[in-house]
Amino acid sequence: MRVIRIREFGGPEVMRVEETPVPQPGPGEVLIAAEAISVGFAQTQMRRNIFPAPMWRPEFPIVLGGDVIGRVAGVGAGVTGFREGDRVGAFTLHGAYADYVVVDAATVLPVPEGLDAAQATALPSPGPIGTGTLGTANLRPGESVLVHAASGGIGHLSVQWAKAHGAGPVIATASSAEKLDFARALGADVVVDYSREGWADEVREATGGAGVDIILDSIGGDVLRQGVGLLAPFGRLVFYGSAGGGLEIPRISPMELIEMKFITGFALSRWRAARPKEYLANHEELAAGLADGTIRHAVHATYPLEEVGRAHEEIESRAHIGRIVLLP
Ligand SMILES: NC(=O)c1ccc[n+]([C@@H]2O[C@H](COP(=O)([O-])OP(=O)(O)OC[C@H]3O[C@@H](n4cnc5c(N)ncnc54)[C@H](OP(=O)(O)O)[C@@H]3O)[C@@H](O)[C@H]2O)c1
């Protein structure tokens, strides 16, 4: 089978196709024959070795992770609930850029038969990150929600989930007019170009000066710093990525929080383990929404597995809207 391996950190060119035997699933593992594999921003940081999350501990040769959709091709000892041929999906931190992918059985989800494989890559991680961050913020009807990077693979799903679950005004940020139009078409009530000076003032004006109840922040750095200032009393900021901030996570003084502001982080693996019922309930709702078209998963482009470098280049140049998917 083909696998995309990294033997040194660097630009997209360090990802090279190699041939290797199909792996066998170990105890508690499932082998998936991949139909579609999604490429996310986090993997571009991993490739450059600037991914800040503590749960990623790479060893060369590295095979990057992602969302994989396919059919069960084998199950390891002790695995129940899945059989060869079942259509499934999973998000894994390692080993996804390959024809066959071994994943932890605990992370495997059923995928409806009729759902297009590229569409279904919303199910393992992008959709649940949208639902889980809003669940972590305990979204209540009528509350305002600020979604940063709202045209991205996760952000555009978060906008739709917030609107469908009773949010008041949803304010979407992005870095171009095309991306902002896209976010508006998905239901955002207010759109703001956060690459321009004064974006935070525009957000505050959109709330009539009251501030924002919930902020979903995948950018970090100065955007996070300004977000703290934008929170309304009892407002919650959920930090889940550092696309704009690299490794520089800003220091927040406890005195900034004294006006009843809450900041938390979100990691899919931790949320999935801590709230399995919520995770599975959200999965069923997401799968039904994708199947009946009430949730739109925008697929920017599909490429063959060996063109993964092109996908990384597009993501790093911020050229994409929605998700880029590899079709082995
Ligand atoms: N916590 C978790 O469990 C978890 C798991 C997976 C991913 N993540 C994080 O979720 C975030 C979104 O992931 P995704 O895969 O859906 O990515 P994505 O949204 O498809 O791409 C990244 C987005 O970030 C924005 N951006 C801002 N500064 C950027 C920069 N310097 N370079 C590139 N993009 C920049 C871009 O939108 P604009 O051009 O509009 O700014 C782009 O839409 C990432 O931060 C990722 O690390 C978190």
XYZ file of C-alpha atoms and ligand atoms in Angstrom:
376
model
C 0.000 0.000 0.000
C 1.026 3.642 -0.322
C 1.840 5.758 2.685
C 2.975 9.401 2.910
C 5.936 9.558 5.269
C 7.936 12.429 6.768
C 11.573 11.775 7.686
C 12.472 15.380 8.536
C 10.418 18.445 9.495
C 9.963 21.169 6.857
C 7.868 22.330 3.902
C 5.321 20.273 1.948
C 8.166 18.584 0.027
C 9.166 16.534 3.101
C 6.003 14.419 2.629
C 6.976 11.542 0.326
C 5.112 8.523 -1.018
C 6.533 5.160 0.117
C 5.369 1.569 -0.341
C 4.816 -0.565 2.751
C 2.907 -3.767 3.632
C -0.678 -3.321 4.812
C -0.499 -3.057 8.635
C -2.340 -5.460 10.922
C -4.649 -4.126 13.634
C -3.409 -4.871 17.152
C -5.608 -5.512 20.202
C -8.325 -2.881 20.446
C -7.581 -1.536 16.967
C -9.463 -1.376 13.669
C -7.935 -1.396 10.171
C -9.755 0.895 7.712
C -9.412 0.715 3.908
C -9.502 4.448 3.177
C -12.014 6.005 0.772
C -11.292 9.598 1.829
C -8.821 11.336 4.129
C -9.166 14.973 5.131
C -6.308 17.424 5.485
C -6.470 19.984 8.285
C -4.533 23.020 9.349
C -3.089 21.266 12.409
C -1.185 18.834 10.184
C 0.648 21.696 8.476
C 1.868 22.754 11.935
C 2.858 19.166 12.732
C 4.827 18.936 9.470
C 6.769 22.069 10.451
C 7.110 20.881 14.065
C 5.308 23.931 15.460
C 2.183 22.088 16.658
C 1.749 23.210 20.241
C -0.686 20.618 21.707
C 0.869 18.294 24.320
C -0.870 15.123 23.080
C 1.147 14.963 19.828
C 4.461 13.185 20.386
C 5.930 12.371 16.962
C 8.564 9.760 16.101
C 10.229 9.475 12.652
C 9.151 8.307 10.201
C 5.974 10.306 10.794
C 2.692 9.609 9.029
C 0.372 12.520 9.707
C -3.126 12.056 11.104
C -6.533 13.251 9.999
C -10.100 12.138 9.394
C -10.395 8.857 7.566
C -13.571 7.423 6.003
C -13.669 3.901 4.626
C -14.546 0.272 5.243
C -13.359 -1.952 8.052
C -10.680 -4.259 6.594
C -9.772 -6.016 9.838
C -10.330 -5.879 13.583
C -7.868 -6.642 16.368
C -8.419 -8.814 19.423
C -11.114 -7.616 21.785
C -12.871 -5.333 19.290
C -16.637 -5.628 19.344
C -19.275 -3.670 17.472
C -17.499 -3.504 14.104
C -17.067 -6.139 11.379
C -15.170 -6.311 8.116
C -16.985 -4.323 5.452
C -18.686 -1.863 7.831
C -18.590 1.752 6.647
C -16.860 3.814 9.308
C -14.894 6.944 10.087
C -12.290 7.930 12.655
C -9.998 10.789 13.566
C -6.446 9.824 14.388
C -3.395 11.899 15.286
C -1.081 9.495 13.414
C -1.100 7.290 10.345
C -3.981 8.690 8.258
C -2.141 9.546 5.016
C -2.196 5.996 3.633
C -4.333 3.508 1.703
C -4.978 1.566 4.938
C -5.200 3.192 8.351
C -5.039 1.589 11.818
C -7.078 3.418 14.465
C -8.109 2.943 18.081
C -11.465 1.128 18.029
C -12.782 3.545 20.671
C -12.600 6.374 18.119
C -14.466 4.565 15.307
C -17.884 5.891 14.288
C -20.516 4.453 11.949
C -20.902 6.315 8.636
C -24.163 6.137 6.659
C -23.842 4.024 3.498
C -25.225 6.641 1.138
C -23.089 9.540 2.324
C -20.366 10.736 -0.049
C -16.948 9.904 1.455
C -15.540 13.430 1.117
C -18.695 14.835 2.735
C -18.405 12.297 5.526
C -14.951 13.555 6.554
C -16.900 16.208 8.503
C -17.958 13.507 10.958
C -14.860 12.314 12.849
C -13.312 15.654 13.887
C -14.474 18.900 12.164
C -18.147 18.538 13.069
C -17.541 17.338 16.632
C -15.080 20.179 17.245
C -17.817 22.629 16.228
C -20.437 20.922 18.374
C -18.039 20.232 21.240
C -16.714 23.771 21.523
C -20.268 25.131 21.593
C -21.236 22.435 24.109
C -18.231 23.310 26.240
C -19.373 26.948 26.170
C -22.852 25.747 27.181
C -24.605 27.736 24.430
C -27.977 29.056 25.584
C -30.798 30.320 23.333
C -30.295 33.851 22.107
C -26.641 34.151 23.067
C -24.271 35.849 20.662
C -21.509 33.693 19.197
C -18.300 34.897 17.540
C -16.800 32.244 15.240
C -13.250 33.009 14.108
C -11.900 31.593 10.817
C -15.535 30.973 9.927
C -14.867 29.815 6.359
C -12.440 27.104 7.469
C -13.006 23.388 7.642
C -14.209 23.520 11.242
C -15.422 27.131 11.367
C -18.075 26.811 8.658
C -19.624 23.853 10.480
C -19.568 25.770 13.790
C -21.523 28.652 12.218
C -24.241 26.260 11.068
C -24.401 24.361 14.384
C -24.662 27.612 16.360
C -27.526 28.884 14.178
C -29.330 25.548 14.331
C -29.034 25.419 18.131
C -30.606 28.719 19.023
C -27.719 31.164 18.996
C -28.630 34.840 18.775
C -26.467 36.800 16.404
C -23.646 34.717 14.961
C -20.692 36.917 14.087
C -18.220 35.360 11.662
C -14.662 36.478 10.993
C -12.454 35.660 8.008
C -9.656 37.289 6.016
C -11.275 37.991 2.627
C -14.528 39.214 1.095
C -15.092 35.840 -0.599
C -14.728 33.977 2.700
C -17.054 36.434 4.456
C -19.707 36.025 1.731
C -19.451 32.268 2.206
C -19.955 32.569 5.976
C -22.970 34.807 5.460
C -24.471 32.314 3.016
C -24.210 29.661 5.730
C -26.219 31.769 8.148
C -23.818 34.181 9.843
C -25.713 37.358 10.780
C -22.692 39.671 10.849
C -19.362 39.215 9.072
C -16.124 40.978 9.977
C -12.747 40.936 8.237
C -10.377 40.294 11.129
C -7.317 40.943 8.987
C -8.170 44.662 9.181
C -7.371 47.074 12.008
C -10.374 47.811 14.161
C -12.094 44.434 13.646
C -12.764 44.113 17.366
C -14.602 47.468 17.375
C -16.813 46.179 14.550
C -17.639 43.074 16.589
C -18.456 45.136 19.671
C -20.720 47.430 17.619
C -22.532 44.369 16.272
C -23.490 43.469 19.865
C -24.726 46.999 20.577
C -21.694 47.502 22.805
C -22.643 44.669 25.170
C -19.843 42.297 24.176
C -19.991 38.695 22.993
C -21.360 35.760 24.990
C -19.319 33.007 23.311
C -16.104 33.128 21.278
C -14.765 30.109 19.393
C -11.066 30.867 18.897
C -8.840 28.741 16.645
C -6.391 31.585 15.991
C -4.765 32.507 19.305
C -2.187 35.290 19.599
C -3.508 38.830 19.287
C -6.954 37.603 18.171
C -7.321 35.756 21.478
C -6.029 38.743 23.413
C -8.595 41.047 21.801
C -11.265 38.392 22.286
C -10.875 38.549 26.053
C -11.657 42.258 25.850
C -14.766 41.506 23.772
C -16.383 39.089 26.217
C -19.645 40.204 27.865
C -20.071 39.515 31.599
C -20.299 35.716 31.987
C -18.938 35.399 28.448
C -16.991 32.249 27.561
C -14.009 32.025 25.208
C -13.124 28.531 23.991
C -9.577 28.285 22.638
C -8.994 25.284 20.374
C -6.226 26.162 17.896
C -3.413 28.582 17.165
C -3.586 29.113 13.391
C -2.514 32.742 13.665
C -0.428 32.665 16.794
C 2.061 29.879 16.266
C 3.560 28.926 19.579
C 2.980 32.341 21.100
C 0.023 31.998 23.415
C -0.582 35.411 24.995
C -0.420 35.918 28.730
C -3.779 36.869 30.216
C -3.777 38.586 33.583
C -6.272 37.219 36.145
C -7.352 40.849 36.572
C -8.738 40.790 33.016
C -11.024 37.961 34.071
C -12.336 39.700 37.167
C -15.190 41.162 35.111
C -16.777 37.647 35.096
C -15.020 36.319 32.002
C -14.309 32.650 31.385
C -11.576 31.171 29.208
C -11.218 27.476 28.534
C -9.449 25.201 26.091
C -10.881 22.372 24.028
C -9.236 19.181 22.740
C -11.368 16.716 20.806
C -9.729 13.644 22.340
C -10.293 14.911 25.894
C -13.909 15.948 25.216
C -14.710 12.635 23.492
C -13.349 10.728 26.490
C -15.028 12.959 29.080
C -18.463 13.289 27.429
C -18.978 10.173 25.272
C -22.792 10.424 25.275
C -22.749 14.034 24.062
C -20.140 13.110 21.440
C -22.262 10.238 20.082
C -25.521 12.213 20.195
C -23.844 15.042 18.271
C -22.467 12.493 15.784
C -25.943 11.137 15.043
C -27.334 14.627 14.547
C -24.413 15.626 12.326
C -24.685 12.456 10.216
C -28.444 12.988 9.758
C -27.892 16.659 8.874
C -25.242 15.842 6.269
C -27.416 13.112 4.808
C -30.524 15.297 4.450
C -28.589 18.413 3.422
C -29.493 20.596 6.409
C -25.790 20.721 7.284
C -23.478 21.689 4.454
C -19.895 20.412 4.449
C -18.025 22.508 1.898
C -15.308 20.503 0.171
C -12.887 22.967 -1.397
C -10.990 20.375 -3.457
C -10.226 16.674 -3.685
C -6.766 15.407 -4.636
C -5.166 11.998 -5.067
C -3.163 10.815 -2.038
C 0.195 11.566 -3.666
C -0.783 15.246 -4.167
C -1.006 15.865 -0.434
C 1.696 18.567 -0.741
C -0.684 20.637 -2.860
C -3.309 20.426 -0.119
C -0.814 21.618 2.508
C 0.307 24.505 0.275
C -3.273 25.685 -0.203
C -4.020 25.544 3.502
C -0.850 27.445 4.399
C -1.568 30.114 1.787
C -5.139 30.477 3.186
C -6.499 29.841 -0.315
C -9.140 27.287 0.673
C -12.760 27.558 1.775
C -13.997 24.552 3.733
C -12.127 21.242 3.716
C -9.524 19.685 1.386
C -9.866 15.922 1.011
C -7.533 13.230 -0.338
C -9.102 10.391 -2.332
C -6.699 7.406 -2.368
N -8.574 21.365 19.689
C -8.741 20.346 18.852
O -9.126 19.237 19.246
C -8.420 20.551 17.399
C -8.380 19.458 16.513
C -8.109 19.699 15.160
C -7.880 21.010 14.728
N -7.874 22.021 15.628
C -7.621 23.421 15.218
O -8.791 23.931 14.596
C -8.416 25.022 13.749
C -9.124 24.906 12.428
O -8.676 23.718 11.785
P -9.104 23.383 10.290
O -8.422 22.130 9.934
O -10.560 23.489 10.154
O -8.366 24.529 9.513
P -8.980 25.517 8.466
O -10.026 26.283 9.193
O -9.400 24.802 7.262
O -7.739 26.458 8.134
C -7.241 27.359 9.051
C -8.064 28.653 9.085
O -7.367 29.546 9.922
C -7.351 30.834 9.345
N -6.001 31.377 9.526
C -5.687 32.409 10.306
N -4.379 32.660 10.297
C -3.838 31.756 9.448
C -2.516 31.529 9.006
N -1.491 32.281 9.419
N -2.305 30.535 8.135
C -3.326 29.756 7.707
N -4.616 29.933 8.105
C -4.864 30.930 8.967
C -7.770 30.707 7.882
O -8.893 31.539 7.637
P -8.727 33.091 7.294
O -7.904 33.200 6.045
O -10.117 33.531 7.114
O -8.050 33.706 8.483
C -8.242 29.268 7.729
O -9.599 29.196 7.378
C -6.887 24.988 13.651
O -6.367 25.981 14.490
C -6.544 23.601 14.178
O -5.263 23.534 14.748
C -8.175 21.814 16.936
